[in-house]
CSV table of C-alpha atoms in Angstrom, one decimal:
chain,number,residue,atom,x,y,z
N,124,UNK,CA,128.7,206.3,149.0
N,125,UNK,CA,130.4,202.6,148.9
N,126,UNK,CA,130.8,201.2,145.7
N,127,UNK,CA,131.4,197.7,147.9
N,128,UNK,CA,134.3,195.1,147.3
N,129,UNK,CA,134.8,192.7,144.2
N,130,UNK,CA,131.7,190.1,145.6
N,131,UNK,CA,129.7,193.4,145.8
N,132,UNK,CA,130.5,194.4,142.3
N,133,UNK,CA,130.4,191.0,140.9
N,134,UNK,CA,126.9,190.4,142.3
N,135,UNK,CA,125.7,193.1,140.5
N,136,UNK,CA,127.0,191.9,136.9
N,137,UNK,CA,124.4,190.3,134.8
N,138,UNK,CA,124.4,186.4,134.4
N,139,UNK,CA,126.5,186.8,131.2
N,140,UNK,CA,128.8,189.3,132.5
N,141,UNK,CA,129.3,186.7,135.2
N,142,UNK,CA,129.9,183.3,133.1
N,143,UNK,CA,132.5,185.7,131.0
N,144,UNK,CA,133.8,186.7,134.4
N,145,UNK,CA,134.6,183.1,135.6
N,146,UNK,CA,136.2,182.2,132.1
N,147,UNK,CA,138.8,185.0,132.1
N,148,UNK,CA,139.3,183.8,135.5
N,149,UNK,CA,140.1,180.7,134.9
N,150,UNK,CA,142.2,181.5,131.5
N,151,UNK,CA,144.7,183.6,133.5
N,152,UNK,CA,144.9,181.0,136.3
N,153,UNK,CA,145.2,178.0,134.6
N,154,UNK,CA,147.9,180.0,131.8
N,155,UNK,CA,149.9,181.3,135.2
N,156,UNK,CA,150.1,178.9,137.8
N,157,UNK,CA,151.1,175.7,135.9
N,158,UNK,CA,153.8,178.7,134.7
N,159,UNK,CA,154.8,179.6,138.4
N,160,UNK,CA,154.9,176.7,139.4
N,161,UNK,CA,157.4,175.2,137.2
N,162,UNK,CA,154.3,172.1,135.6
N,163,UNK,CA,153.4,171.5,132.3
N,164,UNK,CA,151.3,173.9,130.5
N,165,UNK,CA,148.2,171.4,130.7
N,166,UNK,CA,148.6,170.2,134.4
N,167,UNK,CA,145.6,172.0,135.5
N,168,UNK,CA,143.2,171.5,132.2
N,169,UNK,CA,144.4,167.9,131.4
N,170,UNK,CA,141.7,167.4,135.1
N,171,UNK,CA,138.8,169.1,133.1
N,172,UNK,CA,138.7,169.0,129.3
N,173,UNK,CA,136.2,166.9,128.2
N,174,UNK,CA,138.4,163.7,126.7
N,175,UNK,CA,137.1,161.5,123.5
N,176,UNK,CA,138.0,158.1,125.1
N,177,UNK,CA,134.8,156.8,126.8
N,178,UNK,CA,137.3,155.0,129.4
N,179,UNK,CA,139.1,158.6,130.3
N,180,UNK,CA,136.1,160.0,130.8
N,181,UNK,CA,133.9,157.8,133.2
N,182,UNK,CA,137.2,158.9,135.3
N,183,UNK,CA,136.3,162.2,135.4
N,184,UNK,CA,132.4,162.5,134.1
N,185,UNK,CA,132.3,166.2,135.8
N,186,UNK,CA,134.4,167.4,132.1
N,187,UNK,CA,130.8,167.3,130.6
N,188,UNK,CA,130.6,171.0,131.9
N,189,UNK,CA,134.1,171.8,133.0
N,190,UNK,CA,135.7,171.9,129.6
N,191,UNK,CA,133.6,174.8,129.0
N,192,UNK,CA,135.7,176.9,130.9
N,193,UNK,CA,139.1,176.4,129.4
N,194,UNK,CA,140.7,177.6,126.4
N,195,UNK,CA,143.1,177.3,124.1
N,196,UNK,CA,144.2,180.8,123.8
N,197,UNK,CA,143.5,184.5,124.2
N,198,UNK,CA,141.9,184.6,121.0
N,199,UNK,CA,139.9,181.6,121.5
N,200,UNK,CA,138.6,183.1,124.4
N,201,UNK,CA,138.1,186.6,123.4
N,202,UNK,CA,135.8,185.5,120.8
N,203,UNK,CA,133.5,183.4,122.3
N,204,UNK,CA,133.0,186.1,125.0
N,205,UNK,CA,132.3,188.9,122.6
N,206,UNK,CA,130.2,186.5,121.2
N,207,UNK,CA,128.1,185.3,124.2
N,208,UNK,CA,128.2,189.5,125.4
N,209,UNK,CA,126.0,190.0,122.5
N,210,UNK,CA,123.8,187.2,122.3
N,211,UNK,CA,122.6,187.4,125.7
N,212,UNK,CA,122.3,191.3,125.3
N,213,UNK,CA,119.4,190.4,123.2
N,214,UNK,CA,118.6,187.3,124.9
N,215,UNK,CA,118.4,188.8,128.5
N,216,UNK,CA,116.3,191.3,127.2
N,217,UNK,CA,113.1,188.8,126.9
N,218,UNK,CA,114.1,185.9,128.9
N,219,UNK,CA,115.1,185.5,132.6
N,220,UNK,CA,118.8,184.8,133.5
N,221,UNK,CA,117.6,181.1,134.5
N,222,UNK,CA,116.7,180.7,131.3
N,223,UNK,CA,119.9,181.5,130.0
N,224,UNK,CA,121.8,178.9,132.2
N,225,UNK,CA,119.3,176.4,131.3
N,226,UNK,CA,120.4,176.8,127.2
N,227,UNK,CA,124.0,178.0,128.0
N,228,UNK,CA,124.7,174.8,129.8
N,229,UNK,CA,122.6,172.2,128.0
N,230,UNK,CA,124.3,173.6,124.8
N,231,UNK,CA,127.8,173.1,126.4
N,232,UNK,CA,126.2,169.4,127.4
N,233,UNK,CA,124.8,168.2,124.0
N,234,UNK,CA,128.3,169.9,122.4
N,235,UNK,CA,130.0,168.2,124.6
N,236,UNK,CA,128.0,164.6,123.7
N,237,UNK,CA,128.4,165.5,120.2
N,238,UNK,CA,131.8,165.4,120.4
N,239,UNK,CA,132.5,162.5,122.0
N,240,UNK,CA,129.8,160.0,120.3
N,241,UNK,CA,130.7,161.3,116.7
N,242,UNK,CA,135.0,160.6,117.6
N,243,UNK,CA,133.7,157.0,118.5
N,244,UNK,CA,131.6,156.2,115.7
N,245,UNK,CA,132.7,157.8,112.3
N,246,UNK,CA,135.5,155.6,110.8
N,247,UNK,CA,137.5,158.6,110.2
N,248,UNK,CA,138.2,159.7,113.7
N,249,UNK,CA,138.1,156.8,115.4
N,250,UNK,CA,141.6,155.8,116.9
N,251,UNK,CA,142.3,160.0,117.5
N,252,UNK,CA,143.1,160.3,121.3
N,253,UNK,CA,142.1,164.3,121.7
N,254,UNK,CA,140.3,166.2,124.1
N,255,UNK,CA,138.4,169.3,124.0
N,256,UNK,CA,137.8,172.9,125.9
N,257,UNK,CA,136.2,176.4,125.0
N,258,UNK,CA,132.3,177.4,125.7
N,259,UNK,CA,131.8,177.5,121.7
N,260,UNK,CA,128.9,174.9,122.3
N,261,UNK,CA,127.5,177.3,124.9
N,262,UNK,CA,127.4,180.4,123.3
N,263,UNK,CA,126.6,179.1,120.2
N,264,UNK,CA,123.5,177.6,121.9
N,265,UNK,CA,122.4,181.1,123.2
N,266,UNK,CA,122.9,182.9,119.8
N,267,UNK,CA,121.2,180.2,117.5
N,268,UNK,CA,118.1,180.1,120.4
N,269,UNK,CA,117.4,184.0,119.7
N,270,UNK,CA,118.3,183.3,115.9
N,271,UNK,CA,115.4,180.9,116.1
N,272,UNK,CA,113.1,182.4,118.4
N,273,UNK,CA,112.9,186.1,116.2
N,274,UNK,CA,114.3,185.2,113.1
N,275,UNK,CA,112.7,188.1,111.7
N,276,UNK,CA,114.8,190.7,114.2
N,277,UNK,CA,117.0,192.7,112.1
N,278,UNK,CA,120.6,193.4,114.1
N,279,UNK,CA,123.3,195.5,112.9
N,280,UNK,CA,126.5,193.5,111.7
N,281,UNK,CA,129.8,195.6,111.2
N,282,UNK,CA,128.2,198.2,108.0
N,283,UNK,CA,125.1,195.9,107.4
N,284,UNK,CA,122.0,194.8,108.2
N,285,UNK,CA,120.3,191.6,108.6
N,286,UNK,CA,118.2,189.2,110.2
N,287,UNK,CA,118.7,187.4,113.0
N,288,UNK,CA,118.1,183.7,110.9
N,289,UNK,CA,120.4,184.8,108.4
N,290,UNK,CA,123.3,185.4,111.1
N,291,UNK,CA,122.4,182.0,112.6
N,292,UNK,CA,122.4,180.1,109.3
N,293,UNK,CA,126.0,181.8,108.6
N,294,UNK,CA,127.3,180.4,111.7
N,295,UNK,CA,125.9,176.7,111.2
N,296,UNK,CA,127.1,176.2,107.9
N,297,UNK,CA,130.6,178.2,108.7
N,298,UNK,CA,130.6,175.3,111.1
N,299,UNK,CA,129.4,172.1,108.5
N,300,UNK,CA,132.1,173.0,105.9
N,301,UNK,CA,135.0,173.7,108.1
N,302,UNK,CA,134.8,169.7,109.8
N,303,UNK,CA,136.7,168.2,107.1
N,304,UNK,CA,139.0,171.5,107.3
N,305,UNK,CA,140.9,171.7,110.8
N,306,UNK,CA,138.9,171.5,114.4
N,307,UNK,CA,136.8,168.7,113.5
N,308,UNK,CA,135.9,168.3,117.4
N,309,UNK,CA,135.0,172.1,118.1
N,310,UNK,CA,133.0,172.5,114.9
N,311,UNK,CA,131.2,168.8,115.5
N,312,UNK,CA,130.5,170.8,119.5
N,313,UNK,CA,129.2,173.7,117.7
N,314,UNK,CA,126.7,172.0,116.1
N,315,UNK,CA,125.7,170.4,119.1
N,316,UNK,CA,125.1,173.5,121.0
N,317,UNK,CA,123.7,175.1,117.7
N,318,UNK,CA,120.9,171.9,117.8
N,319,UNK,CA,120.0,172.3,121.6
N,320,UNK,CA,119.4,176.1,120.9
N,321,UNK,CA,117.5,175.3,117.7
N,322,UNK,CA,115.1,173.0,119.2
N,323,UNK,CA,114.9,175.3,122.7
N,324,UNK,CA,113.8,178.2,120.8
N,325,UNK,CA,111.5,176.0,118.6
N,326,UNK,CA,109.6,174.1,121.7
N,327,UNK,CA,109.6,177.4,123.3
N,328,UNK,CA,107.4,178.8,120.6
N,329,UNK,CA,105.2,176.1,121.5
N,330,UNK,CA,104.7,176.6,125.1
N,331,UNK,CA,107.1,173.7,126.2
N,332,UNK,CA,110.4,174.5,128.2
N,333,UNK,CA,112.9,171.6,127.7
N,334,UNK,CA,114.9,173.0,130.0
N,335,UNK,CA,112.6,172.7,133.1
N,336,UNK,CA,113.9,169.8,134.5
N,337,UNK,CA,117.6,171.3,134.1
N,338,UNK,CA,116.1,174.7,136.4
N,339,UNK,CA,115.1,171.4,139.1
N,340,UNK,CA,118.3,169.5,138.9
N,341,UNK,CA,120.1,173.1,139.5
N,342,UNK,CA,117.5,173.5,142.2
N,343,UNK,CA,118.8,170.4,144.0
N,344,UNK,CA,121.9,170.7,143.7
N,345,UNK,CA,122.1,174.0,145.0
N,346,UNK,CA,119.6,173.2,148.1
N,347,UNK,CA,122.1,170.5,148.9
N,348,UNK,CA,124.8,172.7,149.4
N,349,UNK,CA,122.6,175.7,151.3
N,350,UNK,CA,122.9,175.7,154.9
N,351,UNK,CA,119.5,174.6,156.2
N,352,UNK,CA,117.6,177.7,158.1
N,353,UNK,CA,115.8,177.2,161.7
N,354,UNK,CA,112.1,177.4,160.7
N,355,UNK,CA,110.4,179.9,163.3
N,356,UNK,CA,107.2,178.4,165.1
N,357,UNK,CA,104.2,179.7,164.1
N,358,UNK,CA,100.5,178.5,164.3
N,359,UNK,CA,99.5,177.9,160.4
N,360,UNK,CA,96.0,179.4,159.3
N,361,UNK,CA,94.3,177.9,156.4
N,362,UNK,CA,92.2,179.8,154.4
N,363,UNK,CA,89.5,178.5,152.1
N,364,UNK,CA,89.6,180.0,148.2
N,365,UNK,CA,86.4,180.7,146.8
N,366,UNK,CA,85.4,179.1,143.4
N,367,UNK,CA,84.9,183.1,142.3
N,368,UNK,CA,88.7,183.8,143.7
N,369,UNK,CA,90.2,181.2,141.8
N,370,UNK,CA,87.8,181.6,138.8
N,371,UNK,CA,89.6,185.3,138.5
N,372,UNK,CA,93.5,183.7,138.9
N,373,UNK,CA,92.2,181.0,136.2
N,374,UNK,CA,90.9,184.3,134.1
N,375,UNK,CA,94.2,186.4,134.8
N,376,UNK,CA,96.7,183.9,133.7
N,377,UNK,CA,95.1,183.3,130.3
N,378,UNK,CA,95.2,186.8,129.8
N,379,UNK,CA,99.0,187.4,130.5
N,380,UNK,CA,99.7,184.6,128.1
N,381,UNK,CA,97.5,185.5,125.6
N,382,UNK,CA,99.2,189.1,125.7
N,383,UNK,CA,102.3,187.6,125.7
N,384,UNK,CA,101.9,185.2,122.7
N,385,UNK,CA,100.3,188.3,120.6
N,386,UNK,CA,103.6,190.5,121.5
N,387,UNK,CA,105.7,187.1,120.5
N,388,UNK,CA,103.9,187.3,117.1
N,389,UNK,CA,104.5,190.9,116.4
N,390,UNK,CA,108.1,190.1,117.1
N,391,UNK,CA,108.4,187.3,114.9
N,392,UNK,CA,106.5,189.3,112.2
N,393,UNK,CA,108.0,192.8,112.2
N,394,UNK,CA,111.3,192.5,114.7
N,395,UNK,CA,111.9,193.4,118.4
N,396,UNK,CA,112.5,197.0,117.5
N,397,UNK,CA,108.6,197.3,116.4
N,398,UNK,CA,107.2,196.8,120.0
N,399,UNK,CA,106.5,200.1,122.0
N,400,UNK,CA,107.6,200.3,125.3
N,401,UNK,CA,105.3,199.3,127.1
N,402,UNK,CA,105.1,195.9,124.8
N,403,UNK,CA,109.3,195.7,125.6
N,404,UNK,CA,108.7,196.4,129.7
N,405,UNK,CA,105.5,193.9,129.3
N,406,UNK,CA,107.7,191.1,127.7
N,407,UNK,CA,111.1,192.0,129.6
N,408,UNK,CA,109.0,191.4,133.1
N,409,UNK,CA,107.1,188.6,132.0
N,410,UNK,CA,110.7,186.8,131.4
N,411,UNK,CA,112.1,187.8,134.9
N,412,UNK,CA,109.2,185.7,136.4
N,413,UNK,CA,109.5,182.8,134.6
């Protein structure tokens, strides 16, 4: 049997999988074409980092995102992927993969605005002509959403272990005292993303998605650039739903939630790992159709 060609194989890779995909793509292009080509190391990047001067950037406002898929080096790289791979490991396993764009790419946003407003209004920075790249904002986004959507859930860290919130407040204040330090700009990002993923998680809990009208821009902009199909003629048949019918929807969609708000509360309780399996295949479907 066909194991199919590289689309094949990529469309099979999670959503993760895929965004790490695209970044180690783009690291080994941009580090070897500006090489074989005999340009400057930055002749491909200096066109999407996200720069601090407001006038730089209104020429080139798509950097908001773009400089997400840079970096500096291999290191730089490799650990924000093995970051994000485990993350959305836990993250993928409630939530849909649209839900992961939606806090991966509003994290890389609100990083990215982080950066740019604080270099233009705190005295110390201000006059600094810099620029910045890396999906640090993004991925820390993701991991501080689960952080703050089960705090409680206990993960395995090198020999030891501890709970999610712990991990999350390790990486936030990592962040706060290391400004003054070096990498003012990435650690001020950080905390951007860290924010968006805080408050995500938090509204979440509540039954609000801050990230719905994100899903609808994405919608959009995607329908804009899908070839339009020829609609097939048909006669339409309207049929009329009973008050009984849509009494039983009504009934069957407070139920679902109401399941899945009491399977959120053991989680936040006791963990992920107390759920049985049926709980885990409950919650992990209830995600996919979100």
């Amino acid at each position: 049997m066909s194991t199919g060609g590289l689309r094949y194989q990529y469309a099979r890779l999670s959503i993760a999988e895929k965004l790490i995909t695209i970044n180690v793509a783009v690291f080994i292009l941009n580090a070897l074409l500006p090489f074989l080509l005999g340009f400057g190391r930055n002749a491909i990047s200096q066109w999407f980092e996200l720069p601090v001067d407001l006038m730089a950037y209104i020429t080139q406002p798509w950097s908001i995102i773009t400089y997400s898929f840079f970096h500096a080096d291999l290191w730089h790289l490799f650990f924000n992927m093995l970051l994000l791979y485990f993350s959305a490991r836990i993250f993928l396993n409630i939530f849909s993969a649209r839900k992961l764009i939606n806090v991966y790419f509003l994290g890389v946003i609100l990083g990215g605005l982080f950066f740019v407003v604080s270099y233009n209004i705190f005295p110390v920075f201000l006059g600094a002509n810099t620029s910045i790249i890396g999906a640090s904002a993004g991925v820390t986004a993701v991991l501080i959403f689960i952080c703050a959507y089960i705090p409680n859930q206990i993960v395995r860290v090198v020999f030891f272990n501890v709970k999610l919130w712990y991990l999350g407040a390790f990486f936030v204040l990592l962040d706060l005292v290391q400004i003054p330090a070096n990498n003012s700009g990435g650690h001020l990002a950080h905390l951007g993303g860290a924010l968006l993923g805080y408050v995500y998680a938090r509204q979440l809990t509540k039954g609000k998605d801050i990230g719905e009208g994100f899903s609808k821009l994405l919608d959009a902009l995607g329908a804009m650039f899908k070839p339009k199909e020829k609609k097939a003629s048909m006669k339409t048949v309207y049929r009329k739903t009973t008050a009984s019918a849509k009494s039983k929807v009504d009934y069957d969609k407070e139920s679902r939630q109401r399941k899945i708000d009491s399977i959120l509360d053991k989680i936040s309780k006791s963990g992920y790992e107390s759920l049985t399996k049926a709980e885990k295949d409950f919650l992990f479907k209830a995600g996919k159709e979100e």
